[in-house]
Coordinates of C-alpha atoms in Angstrom, one line a residue:
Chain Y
X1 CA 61.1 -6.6 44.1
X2 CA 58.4 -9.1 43.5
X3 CA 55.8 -6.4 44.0
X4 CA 57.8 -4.0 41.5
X5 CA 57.6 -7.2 39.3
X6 CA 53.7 -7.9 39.4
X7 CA 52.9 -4.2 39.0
X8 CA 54.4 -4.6 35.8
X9 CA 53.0 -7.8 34.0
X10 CA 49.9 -5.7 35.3
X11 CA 51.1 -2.9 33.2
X12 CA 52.0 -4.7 30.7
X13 CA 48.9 -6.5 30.0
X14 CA 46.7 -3.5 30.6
X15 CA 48.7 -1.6 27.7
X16 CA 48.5 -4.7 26.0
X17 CA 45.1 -5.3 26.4
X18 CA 44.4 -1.7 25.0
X19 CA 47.1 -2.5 22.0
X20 CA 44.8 -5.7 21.2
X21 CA 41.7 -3.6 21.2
X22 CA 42.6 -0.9 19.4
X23 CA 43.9 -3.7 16.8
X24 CA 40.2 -5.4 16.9
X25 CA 38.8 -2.2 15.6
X26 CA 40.8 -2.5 12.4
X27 CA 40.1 -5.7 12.0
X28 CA 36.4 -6.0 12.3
X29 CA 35.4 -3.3 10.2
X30 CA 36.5 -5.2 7.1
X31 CA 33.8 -8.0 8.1
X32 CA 31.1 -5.6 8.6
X33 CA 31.5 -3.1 5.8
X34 CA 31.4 -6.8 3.8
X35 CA 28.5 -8.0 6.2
X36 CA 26.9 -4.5 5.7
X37 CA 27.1 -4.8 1.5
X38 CA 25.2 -8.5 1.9
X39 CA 22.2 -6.5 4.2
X40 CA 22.1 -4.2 1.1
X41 CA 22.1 -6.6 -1.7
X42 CA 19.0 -8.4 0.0
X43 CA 17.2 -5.0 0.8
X44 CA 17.7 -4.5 -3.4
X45 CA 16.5 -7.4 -4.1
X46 CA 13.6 -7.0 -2.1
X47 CA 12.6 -3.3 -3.3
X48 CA 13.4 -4.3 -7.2
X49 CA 12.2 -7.6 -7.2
X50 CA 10.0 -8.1 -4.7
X51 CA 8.4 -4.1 -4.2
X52 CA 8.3 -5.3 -0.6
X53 CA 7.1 -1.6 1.7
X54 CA 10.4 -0.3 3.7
X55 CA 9.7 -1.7 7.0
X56 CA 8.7 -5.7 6.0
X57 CA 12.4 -5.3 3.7
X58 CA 13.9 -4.2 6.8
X59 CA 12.2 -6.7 8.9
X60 CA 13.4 -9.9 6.4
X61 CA 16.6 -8.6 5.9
X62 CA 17.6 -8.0 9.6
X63 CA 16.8 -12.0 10.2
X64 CA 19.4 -13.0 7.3
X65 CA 22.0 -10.4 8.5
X66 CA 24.9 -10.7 11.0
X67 CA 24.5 -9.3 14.7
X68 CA 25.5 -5.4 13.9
X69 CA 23.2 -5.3 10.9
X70 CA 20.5 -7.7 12.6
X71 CA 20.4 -5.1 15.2
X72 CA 20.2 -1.7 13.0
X73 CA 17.4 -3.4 10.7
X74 CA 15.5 -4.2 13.4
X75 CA 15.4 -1.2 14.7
X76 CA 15.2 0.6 11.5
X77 CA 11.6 -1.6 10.6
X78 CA 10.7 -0.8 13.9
X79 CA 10.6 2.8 14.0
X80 CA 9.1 3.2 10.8
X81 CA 6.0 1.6 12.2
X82 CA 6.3 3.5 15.3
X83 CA 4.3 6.2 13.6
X84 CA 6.9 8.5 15.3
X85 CA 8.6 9.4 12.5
X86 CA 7.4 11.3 9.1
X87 CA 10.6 10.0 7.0
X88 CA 12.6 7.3 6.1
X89 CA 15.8 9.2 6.6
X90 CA 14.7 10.2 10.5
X91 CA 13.9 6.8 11.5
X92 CA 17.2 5.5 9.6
X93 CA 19.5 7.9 11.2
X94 CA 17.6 7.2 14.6
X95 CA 19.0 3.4 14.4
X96 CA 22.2 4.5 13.3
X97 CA 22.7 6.5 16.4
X98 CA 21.5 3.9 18.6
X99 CA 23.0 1.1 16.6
X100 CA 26.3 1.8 15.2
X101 CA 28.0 4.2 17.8
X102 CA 30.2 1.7 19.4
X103 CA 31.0 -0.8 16.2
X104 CA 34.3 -0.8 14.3
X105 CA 32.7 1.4 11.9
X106 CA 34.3 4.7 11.4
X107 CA 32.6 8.0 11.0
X108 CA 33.0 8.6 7.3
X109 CA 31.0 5.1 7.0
X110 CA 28.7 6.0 9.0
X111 CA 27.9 9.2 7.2
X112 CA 28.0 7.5 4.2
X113 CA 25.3 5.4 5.1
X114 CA 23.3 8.3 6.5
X115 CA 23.1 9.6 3.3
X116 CA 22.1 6.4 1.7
X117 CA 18.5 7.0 4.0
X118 CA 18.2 10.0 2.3
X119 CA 16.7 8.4 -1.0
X120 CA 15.8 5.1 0.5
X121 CA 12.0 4.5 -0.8
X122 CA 11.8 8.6 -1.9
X123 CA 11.7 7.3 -5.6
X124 CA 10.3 4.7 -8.2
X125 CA 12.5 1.0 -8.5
X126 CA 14.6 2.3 -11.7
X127 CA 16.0 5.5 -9.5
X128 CA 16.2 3.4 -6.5
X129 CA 18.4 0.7 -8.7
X130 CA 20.7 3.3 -9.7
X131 CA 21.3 4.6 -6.0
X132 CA 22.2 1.1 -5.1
X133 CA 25.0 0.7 -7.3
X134 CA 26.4 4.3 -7.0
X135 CA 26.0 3.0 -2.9
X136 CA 27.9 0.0 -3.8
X137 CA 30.7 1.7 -5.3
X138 CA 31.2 4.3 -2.8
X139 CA 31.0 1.2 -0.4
X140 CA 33.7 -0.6 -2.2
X141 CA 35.3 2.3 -1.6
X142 CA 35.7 1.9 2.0
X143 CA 36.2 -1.3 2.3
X144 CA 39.8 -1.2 0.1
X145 CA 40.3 1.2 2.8
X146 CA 39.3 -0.1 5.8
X147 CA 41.5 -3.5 4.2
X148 CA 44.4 -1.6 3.7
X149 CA 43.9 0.0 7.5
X150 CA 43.7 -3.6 8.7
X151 CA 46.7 -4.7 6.6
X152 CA 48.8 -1.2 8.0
X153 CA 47.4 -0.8 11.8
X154 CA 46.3 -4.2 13.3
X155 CA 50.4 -5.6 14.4
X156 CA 51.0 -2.9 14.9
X157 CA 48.9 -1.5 17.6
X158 CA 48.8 -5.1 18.6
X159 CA 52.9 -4.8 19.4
X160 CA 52.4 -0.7 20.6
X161 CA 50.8 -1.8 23.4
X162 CA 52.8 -4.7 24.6
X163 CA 55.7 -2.4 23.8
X164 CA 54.4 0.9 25.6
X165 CA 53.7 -1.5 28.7
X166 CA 57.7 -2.2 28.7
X167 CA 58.5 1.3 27.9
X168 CA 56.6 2.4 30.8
X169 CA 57.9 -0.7 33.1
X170 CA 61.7 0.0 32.4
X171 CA 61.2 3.3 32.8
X172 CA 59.2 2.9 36.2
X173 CA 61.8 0.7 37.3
Chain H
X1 CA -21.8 2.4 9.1
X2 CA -19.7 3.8 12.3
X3 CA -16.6 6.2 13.0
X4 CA -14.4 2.9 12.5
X5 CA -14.0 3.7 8.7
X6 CA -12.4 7.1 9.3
X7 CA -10.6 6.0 11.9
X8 CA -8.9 2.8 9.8
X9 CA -7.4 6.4 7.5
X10 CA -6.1 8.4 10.4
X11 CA -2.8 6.4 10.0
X12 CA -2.3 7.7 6.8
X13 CA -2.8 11.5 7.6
X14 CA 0.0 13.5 8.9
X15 CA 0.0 13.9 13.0
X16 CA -1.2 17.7 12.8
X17 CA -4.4 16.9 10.6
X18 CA -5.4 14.1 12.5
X19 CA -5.9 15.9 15.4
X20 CA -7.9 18.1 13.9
X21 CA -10.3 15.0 12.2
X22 CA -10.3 13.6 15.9
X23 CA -12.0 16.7 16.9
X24 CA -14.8 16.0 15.0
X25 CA -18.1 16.0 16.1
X26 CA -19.4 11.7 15.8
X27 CA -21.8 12.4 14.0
X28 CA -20.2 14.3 11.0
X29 CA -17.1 11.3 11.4
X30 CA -19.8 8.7 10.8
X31 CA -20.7 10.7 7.6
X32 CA -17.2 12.0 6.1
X33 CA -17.0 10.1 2.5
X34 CA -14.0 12.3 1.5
X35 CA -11.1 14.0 3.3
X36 CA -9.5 16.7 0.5
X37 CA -5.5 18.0 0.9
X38 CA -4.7 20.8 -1.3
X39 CA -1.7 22.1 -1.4
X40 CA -1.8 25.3 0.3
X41 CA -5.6 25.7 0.2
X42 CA -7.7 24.8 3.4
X43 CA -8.2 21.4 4.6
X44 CA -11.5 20.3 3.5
X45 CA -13.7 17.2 4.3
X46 CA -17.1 15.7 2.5
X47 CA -19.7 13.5 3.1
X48 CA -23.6 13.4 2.6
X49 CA -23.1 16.0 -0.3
X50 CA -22.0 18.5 2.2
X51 CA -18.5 20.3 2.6
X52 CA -16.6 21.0 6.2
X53 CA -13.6 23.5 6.6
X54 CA -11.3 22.1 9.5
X55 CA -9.3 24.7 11.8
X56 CA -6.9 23.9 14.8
X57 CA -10.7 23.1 16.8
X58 CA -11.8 20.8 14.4
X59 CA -14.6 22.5 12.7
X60 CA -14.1 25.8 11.2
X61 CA -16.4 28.2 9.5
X62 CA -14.5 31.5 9.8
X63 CA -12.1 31.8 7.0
X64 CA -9.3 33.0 8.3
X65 CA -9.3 30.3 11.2
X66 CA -9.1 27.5 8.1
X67 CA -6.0 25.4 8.5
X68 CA -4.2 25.8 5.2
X69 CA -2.5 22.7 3.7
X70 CA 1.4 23.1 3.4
X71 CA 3.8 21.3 1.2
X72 CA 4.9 19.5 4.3
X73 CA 2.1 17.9 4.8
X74 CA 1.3 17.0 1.6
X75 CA 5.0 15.0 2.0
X76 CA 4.5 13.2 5.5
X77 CA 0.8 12.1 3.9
X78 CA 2.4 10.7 0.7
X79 CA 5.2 8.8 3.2
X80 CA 2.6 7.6 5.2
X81 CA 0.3 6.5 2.6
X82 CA 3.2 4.6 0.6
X83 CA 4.4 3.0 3.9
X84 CA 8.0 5.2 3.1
X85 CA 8.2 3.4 -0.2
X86 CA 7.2 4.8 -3.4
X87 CA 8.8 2.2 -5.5
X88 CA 5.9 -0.2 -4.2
X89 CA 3.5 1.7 -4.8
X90 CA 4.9 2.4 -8.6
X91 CA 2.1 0.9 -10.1
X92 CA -1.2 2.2 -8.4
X93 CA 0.7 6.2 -9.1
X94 CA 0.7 4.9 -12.3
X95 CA -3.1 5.1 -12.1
X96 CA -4.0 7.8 -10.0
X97 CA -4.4 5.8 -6.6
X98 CA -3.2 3.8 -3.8
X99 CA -5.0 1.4 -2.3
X100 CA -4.7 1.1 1.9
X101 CA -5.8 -1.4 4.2
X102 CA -9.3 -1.4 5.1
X103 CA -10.0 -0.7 1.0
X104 CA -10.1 3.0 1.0
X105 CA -8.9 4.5 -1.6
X106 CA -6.3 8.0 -2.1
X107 CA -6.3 9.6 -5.2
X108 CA -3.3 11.5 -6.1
X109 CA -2.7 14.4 -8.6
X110 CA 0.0 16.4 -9.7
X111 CA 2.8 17.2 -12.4
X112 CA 2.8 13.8 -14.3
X113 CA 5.7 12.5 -16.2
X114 CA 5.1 11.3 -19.2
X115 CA 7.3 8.3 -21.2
X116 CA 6.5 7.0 -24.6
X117 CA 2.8 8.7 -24.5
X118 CA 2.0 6.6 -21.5
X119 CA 2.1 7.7 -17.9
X120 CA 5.4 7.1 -16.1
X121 CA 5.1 8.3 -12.6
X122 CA 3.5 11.5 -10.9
X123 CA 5.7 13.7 -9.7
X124 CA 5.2 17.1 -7.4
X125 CA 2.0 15.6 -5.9
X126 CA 0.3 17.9 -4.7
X127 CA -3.4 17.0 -4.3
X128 CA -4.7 14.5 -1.9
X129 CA -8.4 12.9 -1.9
X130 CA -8.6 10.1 1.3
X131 CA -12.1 8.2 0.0
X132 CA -14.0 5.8 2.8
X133 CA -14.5 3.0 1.4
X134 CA -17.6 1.6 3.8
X135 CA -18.8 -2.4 3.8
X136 CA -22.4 -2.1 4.4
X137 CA -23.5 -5.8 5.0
X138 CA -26.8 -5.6 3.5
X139 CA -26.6 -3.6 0.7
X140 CA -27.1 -6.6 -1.9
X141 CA -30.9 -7.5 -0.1
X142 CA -33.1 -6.0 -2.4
X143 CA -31.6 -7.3 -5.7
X144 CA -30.5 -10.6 -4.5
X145 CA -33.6 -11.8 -5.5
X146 CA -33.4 -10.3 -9.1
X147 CA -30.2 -12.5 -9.8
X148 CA -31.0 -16.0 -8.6
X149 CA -32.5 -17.6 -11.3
X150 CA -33.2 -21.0 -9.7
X151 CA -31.6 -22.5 -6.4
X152 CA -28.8 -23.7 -8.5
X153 CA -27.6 -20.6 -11.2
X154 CA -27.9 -17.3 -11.1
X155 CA -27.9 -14.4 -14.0
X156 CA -25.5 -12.7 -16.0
X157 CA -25.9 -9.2 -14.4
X158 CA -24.4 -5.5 -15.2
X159 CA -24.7 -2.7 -12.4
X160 CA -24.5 0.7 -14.4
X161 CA -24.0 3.3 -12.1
X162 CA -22.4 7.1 -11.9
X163 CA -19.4 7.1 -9.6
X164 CA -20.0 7.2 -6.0
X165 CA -23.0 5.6 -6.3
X166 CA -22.4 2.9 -4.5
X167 CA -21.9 0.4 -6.8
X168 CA -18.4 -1.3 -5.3
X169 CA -20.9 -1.4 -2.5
X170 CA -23.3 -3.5 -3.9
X171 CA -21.0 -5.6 -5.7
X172 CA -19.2 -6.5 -2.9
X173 CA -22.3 -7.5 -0.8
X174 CA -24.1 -9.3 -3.8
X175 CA -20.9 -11.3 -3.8
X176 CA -20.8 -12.3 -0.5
X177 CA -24.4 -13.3 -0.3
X178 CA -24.1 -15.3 -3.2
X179 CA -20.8 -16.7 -2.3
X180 CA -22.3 -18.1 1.2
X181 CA -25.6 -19.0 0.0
X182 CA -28.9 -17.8 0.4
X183 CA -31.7 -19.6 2.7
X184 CA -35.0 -17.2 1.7
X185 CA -34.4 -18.1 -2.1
X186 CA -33.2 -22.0 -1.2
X187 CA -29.9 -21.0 -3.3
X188 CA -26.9 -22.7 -2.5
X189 CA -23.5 -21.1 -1.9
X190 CA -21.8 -20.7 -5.7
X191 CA -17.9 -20.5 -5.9
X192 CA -17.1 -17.3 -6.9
X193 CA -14.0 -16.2 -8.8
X194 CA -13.5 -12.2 -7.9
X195 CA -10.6 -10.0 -10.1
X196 CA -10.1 -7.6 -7.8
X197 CA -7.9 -5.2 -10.2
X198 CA -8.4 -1.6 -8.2
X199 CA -8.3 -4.1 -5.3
X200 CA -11.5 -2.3 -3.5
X201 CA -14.1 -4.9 -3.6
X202 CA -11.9 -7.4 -1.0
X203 CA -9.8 -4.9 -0.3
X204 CA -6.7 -7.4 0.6
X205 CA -3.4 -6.7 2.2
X206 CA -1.0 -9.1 1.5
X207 CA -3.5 -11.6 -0.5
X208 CA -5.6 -11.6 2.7
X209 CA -9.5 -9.9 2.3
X210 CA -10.2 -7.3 5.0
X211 CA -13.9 -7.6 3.7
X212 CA -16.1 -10.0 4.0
X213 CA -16.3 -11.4 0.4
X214 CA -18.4 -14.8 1.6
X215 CA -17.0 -17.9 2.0
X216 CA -16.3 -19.7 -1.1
X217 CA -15.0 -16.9 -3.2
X218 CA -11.3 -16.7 -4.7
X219 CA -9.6 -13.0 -4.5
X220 CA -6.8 -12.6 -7.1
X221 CA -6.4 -9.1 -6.4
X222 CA -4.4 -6.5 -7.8
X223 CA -4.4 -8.1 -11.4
X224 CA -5.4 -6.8 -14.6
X225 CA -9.0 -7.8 -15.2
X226 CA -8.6 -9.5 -19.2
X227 CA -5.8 -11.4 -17.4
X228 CA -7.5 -12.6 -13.9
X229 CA -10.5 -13.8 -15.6
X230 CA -9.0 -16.2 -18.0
X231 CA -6.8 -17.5 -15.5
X232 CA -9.3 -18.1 -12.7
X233 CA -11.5 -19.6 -15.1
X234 CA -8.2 -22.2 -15.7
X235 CA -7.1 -22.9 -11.9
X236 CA -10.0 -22.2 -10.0
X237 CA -12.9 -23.7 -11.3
X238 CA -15.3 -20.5 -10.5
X239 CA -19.0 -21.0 -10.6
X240 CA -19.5 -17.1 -10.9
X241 CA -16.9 -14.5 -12.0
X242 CA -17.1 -11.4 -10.3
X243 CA -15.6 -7.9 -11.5
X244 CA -15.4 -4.6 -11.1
X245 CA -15.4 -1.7 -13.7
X246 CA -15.0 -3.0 -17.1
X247 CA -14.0 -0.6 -19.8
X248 CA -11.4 -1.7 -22.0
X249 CA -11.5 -4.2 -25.0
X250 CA -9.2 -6.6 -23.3
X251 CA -11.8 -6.9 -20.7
X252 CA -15.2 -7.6 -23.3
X253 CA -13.3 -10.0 -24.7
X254 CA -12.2 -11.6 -21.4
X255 CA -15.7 -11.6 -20.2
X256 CA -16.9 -12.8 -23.1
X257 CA -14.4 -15.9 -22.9
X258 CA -15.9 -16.1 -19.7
X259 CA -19.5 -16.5 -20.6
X260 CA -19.1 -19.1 -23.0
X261 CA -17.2 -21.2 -21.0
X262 CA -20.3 -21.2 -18.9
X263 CA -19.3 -19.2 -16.7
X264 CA -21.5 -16.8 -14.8
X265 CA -20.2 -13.2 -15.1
X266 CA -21.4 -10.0 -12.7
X267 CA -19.6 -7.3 -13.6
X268 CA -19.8 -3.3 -13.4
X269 CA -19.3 -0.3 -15.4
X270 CA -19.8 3.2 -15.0
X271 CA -22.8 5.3 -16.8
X272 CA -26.3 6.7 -15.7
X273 CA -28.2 4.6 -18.0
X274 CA -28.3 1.3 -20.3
X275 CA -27.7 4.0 -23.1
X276 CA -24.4 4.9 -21.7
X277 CA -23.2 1.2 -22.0
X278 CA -24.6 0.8 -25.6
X279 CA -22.4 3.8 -26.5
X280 CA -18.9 2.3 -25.0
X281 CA -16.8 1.5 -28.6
X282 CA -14.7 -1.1 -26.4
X283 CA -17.3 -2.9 -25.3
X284 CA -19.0 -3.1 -28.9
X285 CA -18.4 -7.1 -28.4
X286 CA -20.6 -6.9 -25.7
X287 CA -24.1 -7.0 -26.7
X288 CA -26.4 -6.0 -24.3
X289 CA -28.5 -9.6 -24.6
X290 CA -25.4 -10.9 -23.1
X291 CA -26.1 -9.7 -19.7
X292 CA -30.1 -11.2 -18.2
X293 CA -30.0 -8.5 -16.0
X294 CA -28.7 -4.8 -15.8
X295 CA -29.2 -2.9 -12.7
X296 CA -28.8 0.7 -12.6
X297 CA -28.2 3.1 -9.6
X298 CA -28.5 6.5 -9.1
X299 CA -28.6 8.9 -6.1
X300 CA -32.3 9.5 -6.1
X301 CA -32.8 7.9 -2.9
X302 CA -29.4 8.5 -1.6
X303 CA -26.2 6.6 -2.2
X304 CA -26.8 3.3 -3.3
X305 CA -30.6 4.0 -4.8
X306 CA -31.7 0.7 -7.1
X307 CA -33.0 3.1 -10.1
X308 CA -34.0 0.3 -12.4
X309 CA -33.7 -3.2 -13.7
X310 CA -33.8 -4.4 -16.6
X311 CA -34.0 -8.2 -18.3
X312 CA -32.4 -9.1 -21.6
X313 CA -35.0 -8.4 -23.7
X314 CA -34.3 -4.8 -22.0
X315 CA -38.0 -5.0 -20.1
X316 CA -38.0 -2.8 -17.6
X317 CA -38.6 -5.0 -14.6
X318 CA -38.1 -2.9 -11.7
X319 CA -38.3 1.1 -11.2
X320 CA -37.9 3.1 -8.2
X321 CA -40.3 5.6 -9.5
X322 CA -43.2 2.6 -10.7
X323 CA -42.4 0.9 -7.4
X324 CA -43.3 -2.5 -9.1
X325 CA -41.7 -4.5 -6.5
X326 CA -43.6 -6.9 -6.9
X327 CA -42.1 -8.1 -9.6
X328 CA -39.6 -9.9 -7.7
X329 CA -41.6 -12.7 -6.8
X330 CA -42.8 -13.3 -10.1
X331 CA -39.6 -13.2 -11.6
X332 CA -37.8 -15.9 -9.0
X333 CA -40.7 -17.8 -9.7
X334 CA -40.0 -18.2 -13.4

């Protein structure tokens, strides 16, 4: 009996655990779509105001941005001077497979922001404005969504799993 | 001058084409002056008035062996040049170039697009022209003397020269002999106030000169020249103001502004002889007694040849072909 009973608060916390994880993935990717539209506003200020070369604006921005984006920026600045690549949008979506696989991010973000490397420095500061704030809206975009994901999935994959880990001890039992 | 200069622009060609300029024979690297992209024509390189034709084996003389420039290229080279940002570069499109470290120069042409009658941006580029920019410490030695006037002032000078004469050249080593002083003449080290606008004569990356300019000289680069020289003259307290390339009406008057403030101007403009200057409509202000001493270059000699000098009066005081070199001494003397 007792072992019966200690294979199930194992159960239990494992499909709990899971529950609580899945929930954390809703719930941080609020903070870094948010974190990700900060990055971007400094990166604008630096090409419109400051006409500062692609990678020293990645550089700066990725030591004034949170861990994800501190990370992809990095990156980013650094293969652009690796003299590897020939284009913006190789070395960006280089960093974005090696950065963002495993954050909360989901894959329509990601792909929006693939295409955002697309035009990154291909174009004078007027075009490059306008990109921004057609970025930025498409952006908000996602983060009403990934807010109301939060708002619909986080309890509630936080109780599935506690509740699938009694399901499956009551049944077991 | 060594295979450094070419190899400061290798960064800034696409990875194909710079194996091909690696495979160049030293001697022809030490000489290259020009490397040419054309869009789909072969890929061509100067120097010494002569033309190579590069092929997968470096050089090429057989036609069909020529490596033909693609549009591809032509991208990955503007990329590289612009660091993968146009929008900082906005500017120097605007005027046909772009400045990279090390003070060479890429001229750029293509479809331009055009916005109230005044250049917006080019578009389509299409042609490329990579120009070395060489530092040849040195260069100055034979006119130095020509410009001191005693151990303490020097003269108001004008170098008139064609293009690709070498007169950034000279310029830039006149400066820098002047700037840290010169024992033969007893002349002491003058602070020197340099507008940099085309940014070639200092040739600075991020304020900071990659040529040696001397050691009491002020660099505002990258600033229009009507512009720098009145504000150096405000916040810097220059003894001699050094520019490159005058031309427009802004400028006369600038340097002008300059002179009677007491300032000592040296300056350059491009022509083949003092005739060419007197012609200029924007410089009308200048009159040619402004300027004690005009030196013109040619190529007679090869780059960098000192044709002829004159003094105000517009005495002929030097000529390469009347070799009255002599002259120098008197002239210090006086």
């Amino acid at each position: 009996m007792l072992l019966k009973l200690i294979g199930g608060i194992f159960i239990i916390t494992a499909c709990g655990l899971f529950g609580i994880a899945a929930s954390n993935k809703y719930r941080g990717r609020p903070r870094e779509l948010r974190n990700l539209r900060s990055s971007l506003q400094m990166l604008e200020t630096e090409i419109i105001y400051g006409a500062t070369p692609l990678p020293n604006a990645f550089n700066n921005i990725a030591d004034k941005s949170c861990k994800v984006w501190y990370d992809f920026f990095k990156l980013a600045s650094i293969n652009l001077n690796s003299g590897i690549y020939y284009s913006v949008k190789e070395a960006w979506d280089s960093a974005i497979e090696e950065k963002l696989k495993n954050t909360n991010l989901n894959k329509p973000d990601i792909e929006l922001l693939g295409q955002f490397g697309n035009i990154l420095g291909n174009s004078d500061c007027e075009d490059q404005l306008k990109h921004f704030k057609l970025f930025y809206k498409q952006l908000e975009q996602q983060e009403d969504a990934a807010v109301e994901d939060k708002k619909k999935n986080e309890k509630l994959y936080r109780s599935l799993g506690f509740l699938l880990g009694l399901a499956v001890f009551i049944i077991l039992v | 001058m060594n295979a450094g200069y070419i190899n400061d622009l290798l960064k800034y060609v696409p990875s194909n084409l710079r194996g091909m300029l690696e495979k160049l024979p030293d001697n022809i690297k030490t000489h290259v002056e020009e490397i040419r992209l054309r869009i789909g024509r072969p890929f061509m390189i100067g120097g010494c008035g002569k033309e190579y034709f590069l092929g997968r084996n470096g050089l090429e003389s057989v036609s069909s062996q020529m490596y033909i420039v693609t549009e591809e290229d032509i991208k990955s080279a503007v990329q590289l040049i612009s660091n993968f940002s146009l929008y900082s570069v906005e500017d120097e499109i605007r005027n046909g170039y772009i400045t990279v470290n090390g003070g060479h120069r890429i001229g750029l042409s293509g479809r331009v697009v055009i916005d109230n009658n005044k250049v917006r941006t080019i578009k389509d580029i299409s042609f490329l022209n990579y120009r070395i920019a060489k530092q040849i410490i040195g260069a100055a030695n034979k006119i130095a003397g020509y410009i001191i006037r005693s151990p303490d002032t020097v003269y108001n000078t004008l170098i008139i020269s064609p293009p690709q004469c070498g007169k950034t050249t000279l310029l830039r080593d006149l400066i820098r002999q002047l700037s840290n002083g010169l024992k033969e003449y007893n002349f002491q080290g003058k602070k020197i106030g340099l507008i940099d606008e085309r940014n070639e004569i200092a040739a600075c990356s991020f304020g900071r000169p990659r040529n040696d300019v001397g050691i009491r000289t002020d660099v505002m680069d990258s600033c229009p020249k009507a512009e720098g020289i009145i504000m150096m003259i405000r916040s810097m307290s220059p003894e001699i103001i050094a520019t490159d390339e005058i031309g427009r009406r802004e400028d006369a008057e600038a340097i002008l502004d300059a002179i009677n403030a007491g300032v000592k101007v040296i300056t350059t403009i491009h022509g083949n002889d003092l005739e060419d200057f007197l012609r200029k409509n924007s410089l009308e202000k200048l009159s040619k007694d402004l300027f004690e001493r005009i030196i013109i270059l040619s190529r007679k000699k090869g780059v960098g040849t000192i044709d002829k000098i004159y003094d105000k009066e517009a005495n002929l005081i030097f000529s390469i072909d009347d070799k009255i070199n002599n002259l120098q001494n008197k002239q210090i003397s006086s």
